[in-house]
PDB file of C-alpha atoms in Angstrom:
ATOM      1  CA  UNK X   1     -36.006  14.946  11.230  1.00 50.00           C
ATOM      2  CA  UNK X   2     -33.784  14.771   8.299  1.00 50.00           C
ATOM      3  CA  UNK X   3     -30.197  13.389   9.258  1.00 49.00           C
ATOM      4  CA  UNK X   4     -27.660  15.993   9.143  1.00 48.00           C
ATOM      5  CA  UNK X   5     -25.676  14.265   6.488  1.00 44.00           C
ATOM      6  CA  UNK X   6     -27.560  13.177   3.271  1.00 47.00           C
ATOM      7  CA  UNK X   7     -25.502   9.711   3.129  1.00 46.00           C
ATOM      8  CA  UNK X   8     -26.667   8.531   6.349  1.00 44.00           C
ATOM      9  CA  UNK X   9     -29.843   8.648   4.912  1.00 44.00           C
ATOM     10  CA  UNK X  10     -29.410   6.344   2.119  1.00 45.00           C
ATOM     11  CA  UNK X  11     -27.510   3.833   4.377  1.00 44.00           C
ATOM     12  CA  UNK X  12     -29.184   0.329   4.830  1.00 47.00           C
ATOM     13  CA  UNK X  13     -30.244  -0.706   8.026  1.00 46.00           C
ATOM     14  CA  UNK X  14     -27.737  -2.283  10.486  1.00 45.00           C
ATOM     15  CA  UNK X  15     -29.324  -5.745  10.044  1.00 43.00           C
ATOM     16  CA  UNK X  16     -29.120  -5.841   6.309  1.00 43.00           C
ATOM     17  CA  UNK X  17     -25.303  -5.038   6.437  1.00 43.00           C
ATOM     18  CA  UNK X  18     -24.245  -7.858   8.727  1.00 43.00           C
ATOM     19  CA  UNK X  19     -25.165 -11.827   8.460  1.00 43.00           C
ATOM     20  CA  UNK X  20     -27.408 -11.875   5.485  1.00 43.00           C
ATOM     21  CA  UNK X  21     -25.290 -14.259   3.441  1.00 43.00           C
ATOM     22  CA  UNK X  22     -24.192 -12.337   0.539  1.00 41.00           C
ATOM     23  CA  UNK X  23     -21.068 -11.532  -0.380  1.00 41.00           C
ATOM     24  CA  UNK X  24     -19.249  -8.374   1.270  1.00 43.00           C
ATOM     25  CA  UNK X  25     -19.447  -5.104  -0.832  1.00 44.00           C
ATOM     26  CA  UNK X  26     -16.593  -3.683  -1.975  1.00 40.00           C
ATOM     27  CA  UNK X  27     -15.794  -0.018  -1.478  1.00 44.00           C
ATOM     28  CA  UNK X  28     -17.323   0.854  -4.921  1.00 44.00           C
ATOM     29  CA  UNK X  29     -20.627  -0.933  -3.846  1.00 45.00           C
ATOM     30  CA  UNK X  30     -20.191  -3.967  -5.999  1.00 41.00           C
ATOM     31  CA  UNK X  31     -20.717  -7.339  -4.154  1.00 41.00           C
ATOM     32  CA  UNK X  32     -18.407 -10.257  -4.585  1.00 40.00           C
ATOM     33  CA  UNK X  33     -15.666  -8.063  -5.858  1.00 43.00           C
ATOM     34  CA  UNK X  34     -12.025  -9.619  -5.336  1.00 42.00           C
ATOM     35  CA  UNK X  35     -10.547  -8.108  -2.734  1.00 50.00           C
ATOM     36  CA  UNK X  36      -7.120  -6.310  -3.170  1.00 58.00           C
ATOM     37  CA  UNK X  37      -3.926  -8.028  -2.832  1.00 68.00           C
ATOM     38  CA  UNK X  38      -2.353  -7.220   0.595  1.00 80.00           C
ATOM     39  CA  UNK X  39       1.170  -6.115   0.399  1.00 84.00           C
ATOM     40  CA  UNK X  40       3.794  -8.233   1.718  1.00 89.00           C
ATOM     41  CA  UNK X  41       7.051  -6.871   3.804  1.00 91.00           C
ATOM     42  CA  UNK X  42       9.718  -9.383   4.215  1.00 90.00           C
ATOM     43  CA  UNK X  43      13.188  -8.864   5.872  1.00 88.00           C
ATOM     44  CA  UNK X  44      16.222  -8.880   3.945  1.00 85.00           C
ATOM     45  CA  UNK X  45      16.997 -12.704   4.303  1.00 83.00           C
ATOM     46  CA  UNK X  46      13.466 -14.046   3.885  1.00 85.00           C
ATOM     47  CA  UNK X  47      12.845 -16.187   0.906  1.00 84.00           C
ATOM     48  CA  UNK X  48      10.997 -15.459  -2.177  1.00 81.00           C
ATOM     49  CA  UNK X  49       8.181 -17.139  -4.251  1.00 86.00           C
ATOM     50  CA  UNK X  50       9.960 -18.396  -7.594  1.00 87.00           C
ATOM     51  CA  UNK X  51       7.462 -16.407  -9.825  1.00 89.00           C
ATOM     52  CA  UNK X  52       8.238 -13.266  -8.155  1.00 91.00           C
ATOM     53  CA  UNK X  53      10.236 -10.680 -10.038  1.00 91.00           C
ATOM     54  CA  UNK X  54      12.821  -8.007  -8.828  1.00 90.00           C
ATOM     55  CA  UNK X  55      12.726  -4.625  -9.980  1.00 91.00           C
ATOM     56  CA  UNK X  56      15.423  -2.063  -9.555  1.00 90.00           C
ATOM     57  CA  UNK X  57      13.755   1.062 -10.612  1.00 88.00           C
ATOM     58  CA  UNK X  58      10.460   2.704 -10.368  1.00 88.00           C
ATOM     59  CA  UNK X  59      10.005   2.417 -14.647  1.00 90.00           C
ATOM     60  CA  UNK X  60      10.907  -1.318 -14.143  1.00 92.00           C
ATOM     61  CA  UNK X  61       8.135  -1.612 -11.515  1.00 92.00           C
ATOM     62  CA  UNK X  62       5.577  -0.153 -13.667  1.00 92.00           C
ATOM     63  CA  UNK X  63       6.616  -2.428 -16.539  1.00 93.00           C
ATOM     64  CA  UNK X  64       6.531  -5.437 -14.891  1.00 93.00           C
ATOM     65  CA  UNK X  65       3.022  -4.565 -13.104  1.00 92.00           C
ATOM     66  CA  UNK X  66       1.697  -4.012 -16.748  1.00 92.00           C
ATOM     67  CA  UNK X  67       2.895  -7.494 -17.363  1.00 92.00           C
ATOM     68  CA  UNK X  68       1.089  -9.075 -14.694  1.00 91.00           C
ATOM     69  CA  UNK X  69       3.989 -10.183 -12.589  1.00 91.00           C
ATOM     70  CA  UNK X  70       4.302  -9.838  -8.653  1.00 91.00           C
ATOM     71  CA  UNK X  71       6.915  -7.176  -8.627  1.00 92.00           C
ATOM     72  CA  UNK X  72       9.281  -7.190  -5.465  1.00 92.00           C
ATOM     73  CA  UNK X  73      11.583  -4.303  -4.452  1.00 92.00           C
ATOM     74  CA  UNK X  74      13.935  -3.150  -1.842  1.00 91.00           C
ATOM     75  CA  UNK X  75      13.336   0.406  -1.007  1.00 90.00           C
ATOM     76  CA  UNK X  76      16.556   0.939   0.654  1.00 88.00           C
ATOM     77  CA  UNK X  77      18.401   0.213  -2.920  1.00 87.00           C
ATOM     78  CA  UNK X  78      16.233   2.553  -4.512  1.00 87.00           C
ATOM     79  CA  UNK X  79      16.781   5.143  -2.277  1.00 85.00           C
ATOM     80  CA  UNK X  80      20.479   4.773  -2.482  1.00 80.00           C
ATOM     81  CA  UNK X  81      20.700   5.464  -6.292  1.00 73.00           C
ATOM     82  CA  UNK X  82      23.095   4.146  -8.555  1.00 50.00           C
ATOM     83  CA  UNK X  83      26.310   4.619  -6.763  1.00 43.00           C
ATOM     84  CA  UNK X  84      25.302   2.733  -4.013  1.00 46.00           C
ATOM     85  CA  UNK X  85      25.529   5.642  -1.460  1.00 44.00           C
ATOM     86  CA  UNK X  86      22.355   7.304  -0.016  1.00 43.00           C
ATOM     87  CA  UNK X  87      21.056  10.201  -2.577  1.00 45.00           C
ATOM     88  CA  UNK X  88      22.008  13.809  -1.633  1.00 46.00           C
ATOM     89  CA  UNK X  89      18.575  14.592  -0.245  1.00 46.00           C
ATOM     90  CA  UNK X  90      18.839  11.321   2.114  1.00 45.00           C
ATOM     91  CA  UNK X  91      21.948  11.510   4.620  1.00 50.00           C
ATOM     92  CA  UNK X  92      22.236   9.474   7.335  1.00 61.00           C
ATOM     93  CA  UNK X  93      19.654   8.408  10.132  1.00 66.00           C
ATOM     94  CA  UNK X  94      16.143   9.737   9.765  1.00 73.00           C
ATOM     95  CA  UNK X  95      16.831  11.208   6.100  1.00 82.00           C
ATOM     96  CA  UNK X  96      17.695   7.550   5.183  1.00 85.00           C
ATOM     97  CA  UNK X  97      14.657   6.587   6.692  1.00 88.00           C
ATOM     98  CA  UNK X  98      12.566   8.970   4.988  1.00 90.00           C
ATOM     99  CA  UNK X  99      14.201   8.328   1.824  1.00 91.00           C
ATOM    100  CA  UNK X 100      13.618   4.350   1.981  1.00 91.00           C
ATOM    101  CA  UNK X 101       9.735   5.057   3.016  1.00 93.00           C
ATOM    102  CA  UNK X 102       9.419   7.430   0.025  1.00 92.00           C
ATOM    103  CA  UNK X 103      10.844   4.841  -2.202  1.00 93.00           C
ATOM    104  CA  UNK X 104       8.401   2.285  -0.712  1.00 94.00           C
ATOM    105  CA  UNK X 105       5.478   4.354  -1.261  1.00 94.00           C
ATOM    106  CA  UNK X 106       6.136   5.512  -4.867  1.00 94.00           C
ATOM    107  CA  UNK X 107       6.649   1.476  -5.433  1.00 94.00           C
ATOM    108  CA  UNK X 108       3.438   0.875  -3.837  1.00 93.00           C
ATOM    109  CA  UNK X 109       1.630   3.361  -5.978  1.00 93.00           C
ATOM    110  CA  UNK X 110       3.269   1.909  -8.919  1.00 92.00           C
ATOM    111  CA  UNK X 111       1.741  -1.335  -8.235  1.00 91.00           C
ATOM    112  CA  UNK X 112       4.766  -3.236  -6.283  1.00 92.00           C
ATOM    113  CA  UNK X 113       3.224  -5.846  -3.613  1.00 92.00           C
ATOM    114  CA  UNK X 114       6.318  -7.166  -2.098  1.00 93.00           C
ATOM    115  CA  UNK X 115       8.854  -5.281  -0.258  1.00 94.00           C
ATOM    116  CA  UNK X 116      12.195  -6.325   1.248  1.00 93.00           C
ATOM    117  CA  UNK X 117      13.311  -4.067   4.140  1.00 92.00           C
ATOM    118  CA  UNK X 118      15.047  -4.039   7.656  1.00 91.00           C
ATOM    119  CA  UNK X 119      11.985  -1.112   8.515  1.00 91.00           C
ATOM    120  CA  UNK X 120       9.214  -3.919   8.292  1.00 92.00           C
ATOM    121  CA  UNK X 121       6.406  -2.060  10.239  1.00 93.00           C
ATOM    122  CA  UNK X 122       7.494   1.364   9.040  1.00 93.00           C
ATOM    123  CA  UNK X 123       7.350   0.386   5.361  1.00 93.00           C
ATOM    124  CA  UNK X 124       4.027  -1.651   5.827  1.00 93.00           C
ATOM    125  CA  UNK X 125       2.257   1.429   7.392  1.00 93.00           C
ATOM    126  CA  UNK X 126       3.859   3.475   4.418  1.00 93.00           C
ATOM    127  CA  UNK X 127       2.317   1.020   2.133  1.00 93.00           C
ATOM    128  CA  UNK X 128      -1.022   0.875   3.758  1.00 92.00           C
ATOM    129  CA  UNK X 129      -1.173   4.472   3.703  1.00 91.00           C
ATOM    130  CA  UNK X 130      -0.399   4.601  -0.082  1.00 92.00           C
ATOM    131  CA  UNK X 131      -2.963   1.913  -0.950  1.00 91.00           C
ATOM    132  CA  UNK X 132      -5.706   3.949   1.059  1.00 89.00           C
ATOM    133  CA  UNK X 133      -4.537   7.290  -0.923  1.00 89.00           C
ATOM    134  CA  UNK X 134      -4.983   5.358  -4.010  1.00 88.00           C
ATOM    135  CA  UNK X 135      -8.220   3.909  -3.277  1.00 88.00           C
ATOM    136  CA  UNK X 136      -7.241   0.279  -3.188  1.00 87.00           C
ATOM    137  CA  UNK X 137      -8.211  -0.094   0.443  1.00 86.00           C
ATOM    138  CA  UNK X 138     -10.441   1.559   3.040  1.00 84.00           C
ATOM    139  CA  UNK X 139      -8.356   3.897   5.576  1.00 79.00           C
ATOM    140  CA  UNK X 140      -8.136   2.278   9.052  1.00 78.00           C
ATOM    141  CA  UNK X 141      -9.717   5.128  10.627  1.00 81.00           C
ATOM    142  CA  UNK X 142     -11.787   8.127   9.324  1.00 81.00           C
ATOM    143  CA  UNK X 143     -12.785  11.095  11.286  1.00 83.00           C
ATOM    144  CA  UNK X 144     -15.618  13.651  10.032  1.00 84.00           C
ATOM    145  CA  UNK X 145     -16.183  17.262  11.188  1.00 80.00           C
ATOM    146  CA  UNK X 146     -12.782  17.932  13.008  1.00 73.00           C
ATOM    147  CA  UNK X 147     -12.729  21.499  11.987  1.00 68.00           C
TER     148      UNK X 147
END
């Protein structure tokens, strides 16, 4: 009998996947590939490394990433805009949190790897989700056939 999903028929046996001494395969199927850099979420007062560069805009994040720097961003500052007040779409409370998480996701998509925030867990989840959508890490959980 043919398996219901063609990709299951091309999957190697379980014994070949675990413990055969080879380097683990990356999501693209290549062995020995360098794993992606895990994002780091710091508190506002946590010290940074000397080689890190702080970015103050999305454009600056992109430039610094292209130059090969480890980029640090503070999503709350990016969400606040130039005036230091929260942008018009992000008022107080949940809107401010949504604006900060949005800024963190955009910066993660642009390549920032270090984030300073009071909302450590929420920002970490948003950055991991963005990395999954960008194809830099596998999703934590996948479901098939939920229709």
